[in-house]
């Protein structure tokens, strides 16, 4: 028998595996010429900043704008000013310009970041809009712009651009008023006692600031409309908060410095009525005395300051995480409103019409 020849399979082709260490080759985009990892890192940082930024940060700009308006009041004493008032007017005008420029830069930067947040993270903005505490801070940027407009060294109150900007900054306040105050009327008789909190007074402050700015332009009727709208809702809100109903105790411990808004509302009301009536009369003085009494009452509440220290709130925890907190601006900014009351009460300042 003949043996069958054994078929031999051809040898497998030689395979070469080439491994290159990625660490020795720069990860670059051949088309754009940029580093992809670097771009991703920058985008992640920007996205993180936008996602963590909320309307509560505008309390920083609110404090700066109040300070700017106060400095303008001090550096521009009236002709028949008291001797002490003239001493305060010795402040260099350049310091006011520097403060105004700083406030403008901060406010523009915050506004740009928040616009990006509205464009990229609309769902987070919607949740912020529906939150009973955070929705009140949507008034803060428009109040800041109105204060910055009143302290502007470049625009006169009779200027057309001044009037246009006033309308641009007041209309969002009016729209938010319709949204918030409309819910108080339509959501049931227990709705206000459930959602009312000290931060709700920001809406009232916005009306008073807009009323004062309108009166200084010579639009007293517009000022009266905004003043009446703010004053009526301030009375309702003050009574609701004063009753301490079970529903309105929703403020967390970290937000207790917002209690200083009790000072800002009557102080701005006294200044607004001073601008409307043309003199710091009995009505303005009564509102000023109310703000002074509330200030002394808050100073007597040592528990607030103890809780601030115990929770460790400070500059290192400003707006940390999801807390709507800018502790320094919460009381430092609102304290400047009562300073305006002192100046007007002593006849050291009178709004120009």
XYZ file of C-alpha atoms in Angstrom:
353
model
C 0.000 0.000 0.000
C 1.153 3.349 -0.829
C 1.095 5.925 1.930
C -0.844 9.112 1.298
C 1.315 12.138 1.234
C 0.923 14.317 4.292
C -0.362 17.776 3.510
C 1.572 20.444 5.235
C -0.179 23.726 6.000
C 1.682 26.832 4.909
C 3.277 28.706 7.752
C 1.212 31.534 9.270
C 2.288 35.012 8.234
C 4.429 36.820 10.686
C 2.420 39.378 12.714
C 4.120 42.342 14.225
C 2.398 44.296 17.018
C 3.637 47.836 17.361
C 2.950 49.493 20.714
C 3.629 53.199 21.109
C 3.689 54.959 24.426
C 1.082 57.742 24.264
C 2.956 59.805 26.795
C 5.710 60.640 24.299
C 3.281 61.915 21.631
C 1.419 65.195 22.234
C -2.340 64.810 21.981
C -3.044 67.598 19.536
C -5.710 68.374 17.057
C -4.104 68.418 13.586
C -6.845 70.649 12.170
C -7.230 73.272 14.888
C -3.737 72.902 16.202
C -4.911 73.039 19.827
C -4.422 70.652 22.671
C -7.602 68.605 23.078
C -6.993 67.710 26.693
C -6.333 71.335 27.508
C -9.534 72.426 25.774
C -11.559 69.759 27.561
C -10.092 70.862 30.874
C -10.989 74.497 30.200
C -14.517 73.560 29.110
C -15.014 71.485 32.245
C -13.920 74.408 34.415
C -16.278 76.792 32.630
C -19.152 74.333 32.880
C -18.470 73.830 36.591
C -18.487 77.576 37.234
C -21.727 78.035 35.310
C -23.427 75.117 37.047
C -22.499 76.375 40.521
C -23.367 79.999 39.824
C -26.836 81.041 40.924
C -28.751 84.262 41.474
C -27.636 84.407 45.102
C -24.235 85.596 43.936
C -25.808 88.871 42.826
C -25.952 89.927 46.454
C -22.250 90.660 46.100
C -22.921 93.083 43.249
C -25.895 94.456 45.178
C -23.637 95.320 48.097
C -21.062 96.946 45.816
C -23.677 99.042 44.019
C -25.161 100.265 47.287
C -21.670 101.221 48.420
C -21.067 103.043 45.128
C -24.252 105.077 45.487
C -23.299 105.928 49.064
C -19.875 107.127 47.958
C -21.423 109.290 45.251
C -23.650 110.856 47.877
C -20.628 111.640 50.031
C -18.386 113.067 47.306
C -21.101 115.395 45.956
C -22.240 117.561 48.896
C -25.063 120.047 48.232
C -24.405 123.774 48.163
C -25.985 124.491 51.552
C -24.440 121.441 53.204
C -23.516 121.292 56.869
C -19.871 121.594 57.895
C -19.731 117.901 58.806
C -21.210 117.037 55.432
C -18.498 119.049 53.689
C -15.871 117.147 55.650
C -17.292 113.905 54.300
C -17.135 115.430 50.828
C -13.354 115.581 51.038
C -13.243 112.004 49.784
C -11.348 111.916 46.466
C -13.589 111.732 43.428
C -11.207 109.203 41.883
C -12.082 106.729 44.632
C -15.736 106.949 43.649
C -14.871 106.389 39.975
C -12.779 103.378 40.926
C -15.611 101.979 43.031
C -18.127 102.556 40.250
C -15.869 100.848 37.708
C -15.355 97.882 40.030
C -19.099 97.538 40.588
C -19.738 97.730 36.851
C -17.114 95.082 36.106
C -18.445 92.678 38.750
C -22.053 93.175 37.691
C -21.278 92.687 33.993
C -19.227 89.562 34.743
C -21.991 88.078 36.886
C -24.612 88.925 34.278
C -22.628 87.247 31.492
C -22.140 84.101 33.560
C -25.821 83.941 34.442
C -26.847 84.454 30.807
C -24.625 81.496 29.893
C -26.298 79.523 32.663
C -29.706 80.353 31.197
C -28.561 79.247 27.736
C -26.741 76.050 28.694
C -28.492 74.942 31.893
C -32.058 76.062 31.417
C -33.420 73.265 33.608
C -31.389 74.454 36.593
C -32.606 78.005 36.023
C -36.176 76.723 35.880
C -35.736 74.949 39.218
C -34.282 78.138 40.630
C -37.276 80.066 39.327
C -39.691 77.641 40.983
C -37.870 77.645 44.326
C -39.658 79.759 46.925
C -36.399 81.214 48.278
C -34.140 81.473 45.247
C -36.725 83.131 43.028
C -36.453 86.256 45.179
C -32.787 86.665 44.266
C -33.755 87.125 40.632
C -34.591 90.690 41.683
C -30.995 91.297 42.814
C -29.363 91.878 39.387
C -32.027 94.386 38.324
C -31.814 96.231 41.637
C -28.043 96.341 41.204
C -28.375 97.822 37.716
C -30.804 100.473 38.982
C -28.453 101.454 41.814
C -25.530 101.583 39.405
C -27.592 103.719 37.039
C -28.426 106.197 39.815
C -24.753 106.487 40.738
C -23.553 106.825 37.140
C -21.045 109.686 36.700
C -21.647 109.825 32.940
C -25.439 109.949 32.480
C -27.668 112.780 33.631
C -31.114 111.966 34.960
C -32.741 113.981 32.174
C -30.869 112.050 29.497
C -32.882 109.902 27.087
C -30.508 106.962 27.525
C -31.030 107.189 31.277
C -34.787 106.875 30.764
C -34.417 103.948 28.373
C -32.133 102.092 30.772
C -34.587 102.712 33.602
C -37.322 100.991 31.611
C -34.998 98.112 30.708
C -34.171 97.470 34.366
C -37.656 98.075 35.788
C -39.693 95.898 33.414
C -38.139 92.597 34.668
C -38.944 93.672 38.234
C -42.543 94.312 37.237
C -42.778 90.929 35.478
C -41.421 89.136 38.544
C -43.883 91.080 40.701
C -46.765 89.810 38.602
C -45.457 86.262 38.918
C -44.884 86.308 42.678
C -47.779 88.488 43.793
C -50.131 86.755 41.391
C -49.437 83.439 43.103
C -50.306 84.975 46.444
C -53.807 85.747 45.142
C -54.488 82.619 43.087
C -52.833 79.742 44.972
C -55.139 79.757 47.983
C -55.369 81.526 51.314
C -52.599 79.442 52.907
C -50.086 79.822 50.082
C -48.500 83.052 51.329
C -48.002 81.692 54.835
C -46.229 78.695 53.296
C -43.825 80.426 50.915
C -43.213 83.741 52.697
C -39.650 84.140 53.964
C -37.344 87.093 54.735
C -35.831 86.874 51.242
C -39.267 87.765 49.822
C -38.571 91.363 50.840
C -36.163 91.686 47.913
C -39.167 92.126 45.628
C -40.353 94.997 47.816
C -36.886 96.575 47.821
C -36.851 96.404 44.028
C -40.103 98.371 43.842
C -38.810 101.043 46.221
C -35.528 101.432 44.333
C -37.380 101.764 41.040
C -39.799 104.278 42.585
C -36.959 106.432 43.900
C -35.159 106.376 40.556
C -38.356 107.349 38.708
C -39.030 110.252 41.063
C -35.485 111.544 40.643
C -36.052 111.638 36.872
C -39.170 113.747 37.420
C -41.615 110.889 36.807
C -43.448 111.150 40.108
C -46.534 109.315 38.858
C -44.456 106.269 37.908
C -42.715 106.537 41.252
C -46.062 106.611 43.065
C -47.247 103.516 41.196
C -44.181 101.488 42.105
C -44.137 102.819 45.665
C -47.785 101.928 46.288
C -47.264 98.463 44.796
C -44.237 97.827 46.984
C -45.669 99.345 50.153
C -48.925 97.372 50.098
C -47.126 94.089 49.614
C -44.536 95.051 52.222
C -47.280 95.470 54.829
C -48.815 92.107 53.919
C -45.429 90.399 53.922
C -44.321 92.006 57.180
C -47.489 90.914 58.984
C -47.156 87.381 57.602
C -43.540 87.087 58.709
C -44.289 88.690 62.072
C -46.923 86.067 62.861
C -44.311 83.315 62.581
C -46.731 80.829 61.096
C -45.651 77.217 60.860
C -45.248 77.381 57.106
C -42.890 80.344 56.834
C -40.101 78.864 58.974
C -38.404 77.440 55.898
C -35.204 79.474 56.073
C -32.138 77.315 56.757
C -29.671 78.310 59.438
C -27.097 79.407 56.873
C -29.529 82.040 55.549
C -30.206 83.800 58.839
C -28.155 86.881 57.834
C -30.908 87.532 55.285
C -32.949 88.705 58.274
C -31.170 92.037 57.781
C -33.480 92.571 54.823
C -35.972 93.745 57.448
C -33.803 96.880 57.640
C -33.442 97.420 53.907
C -37.140 97.498 53.017
C -38.301 100.387 55.274
C -35.040 102.273 54.705
C -35.473 102.195 50.928
C -39.147 103.093 51.399
C -38.181 106.234 53.335
C -35.687 107.218 50.631
C -38.214 106.552 47.863
C -40.853 108.675 49.554
C -38.269 111.413 50.094
C -37.642 111.440 46.344
C -41.364 111.451 45.529
C -42.477 114.120 48.012
C -39.374 116.260 47.662
C -38.711 116.419 51.390
C -37.908 114.066 54.239
C -41.310 114.536 55.879
C -43.136 112.676 58.636
C -43.875 109.647 56.452
C -40.206 109.219 55.573
C -39.230 109.682 59.209
C -41.711 107.038 60.372
C -40.288 104.529 57.909
C -36.778 105.459 58.988
C -37.684 104.968 62.664
C -39.139 101.569 61.795
C -35.900 100.503 60.110
C -33.916 101.811 63.082
C -36.095 99.841 65.511
C -35.727 96.668 63.462
C -31.975 97.221 63.347
C -31.787 97.476 67.142
C -33.986 94.389 67.447
C -31.704 92.384 65.183
C -28.645 93.570 67.081
C -30.275 92.239 70.229
C -30.666 88.795 68.702
C -27.287 87.442 69.708
C -28.469 84.017 68.616
C -28.036 85.032 64.981
C -24.370 85.847 65.394
C -23.773 82.756 67.534
C -25.340 80.568 64.848
C -23.194 82.255 62.193
C -20.033 81.450 64.114
C -21.135 77.934 65.002
C -21.913 77.046 61.387
C -18.598 78.519 60.265
C -20.030 80.784 57.606
C -17.404 83.112 56.209
C -15.633 84.161 53.088
C -14.316 80.634 52.655
C -17.874 79.304 52.421
C -19.519 82.052 50.411
C -22.002 80.430 48.049
C -20.597 76.983 48.780
C -22.331 74.050 47.171
C -26.071 74.537 46.822
C -26.401 77.090 49.620
C -27.819 80.431 48.565
C -25.491 82.335 50.839
C -23.309 85.384 50.518
C -22.971 86.081 54.187
C -20.926 89.252 54.075
C -23.241 90.890 51.545
C -26.344 89.788 53.418
C -25.895 92.284 56.214
C -23.060 94.566 55.050
C -24.954 95.561 51.923
C -28.302 96.090 53.613
C -26.699 98.169 56.365
C -25.866 100.816 53.782
C -29.562 101.483 53.272
C -29.947 102.684 56.839
C -26.878 104.872 56.305
C -28.785 106.683 53.563
C -31.613 107.153 56.035
C -29.288 108.793 58.541
C -27.921 111.133 55.871
C -31.372 112.184 54.666
C -32.748 112.507 58.194
C -30.013 114.947 59.154
C -30.570 116.965 55.992
C -27.128 116.107 54.669
C -28.459 114.820 51.377
C -31.431 115.512 49.198
C -32.139 113.685 45.939
C -31.771 115.804 42.843
C -34.764 115.974 40.515
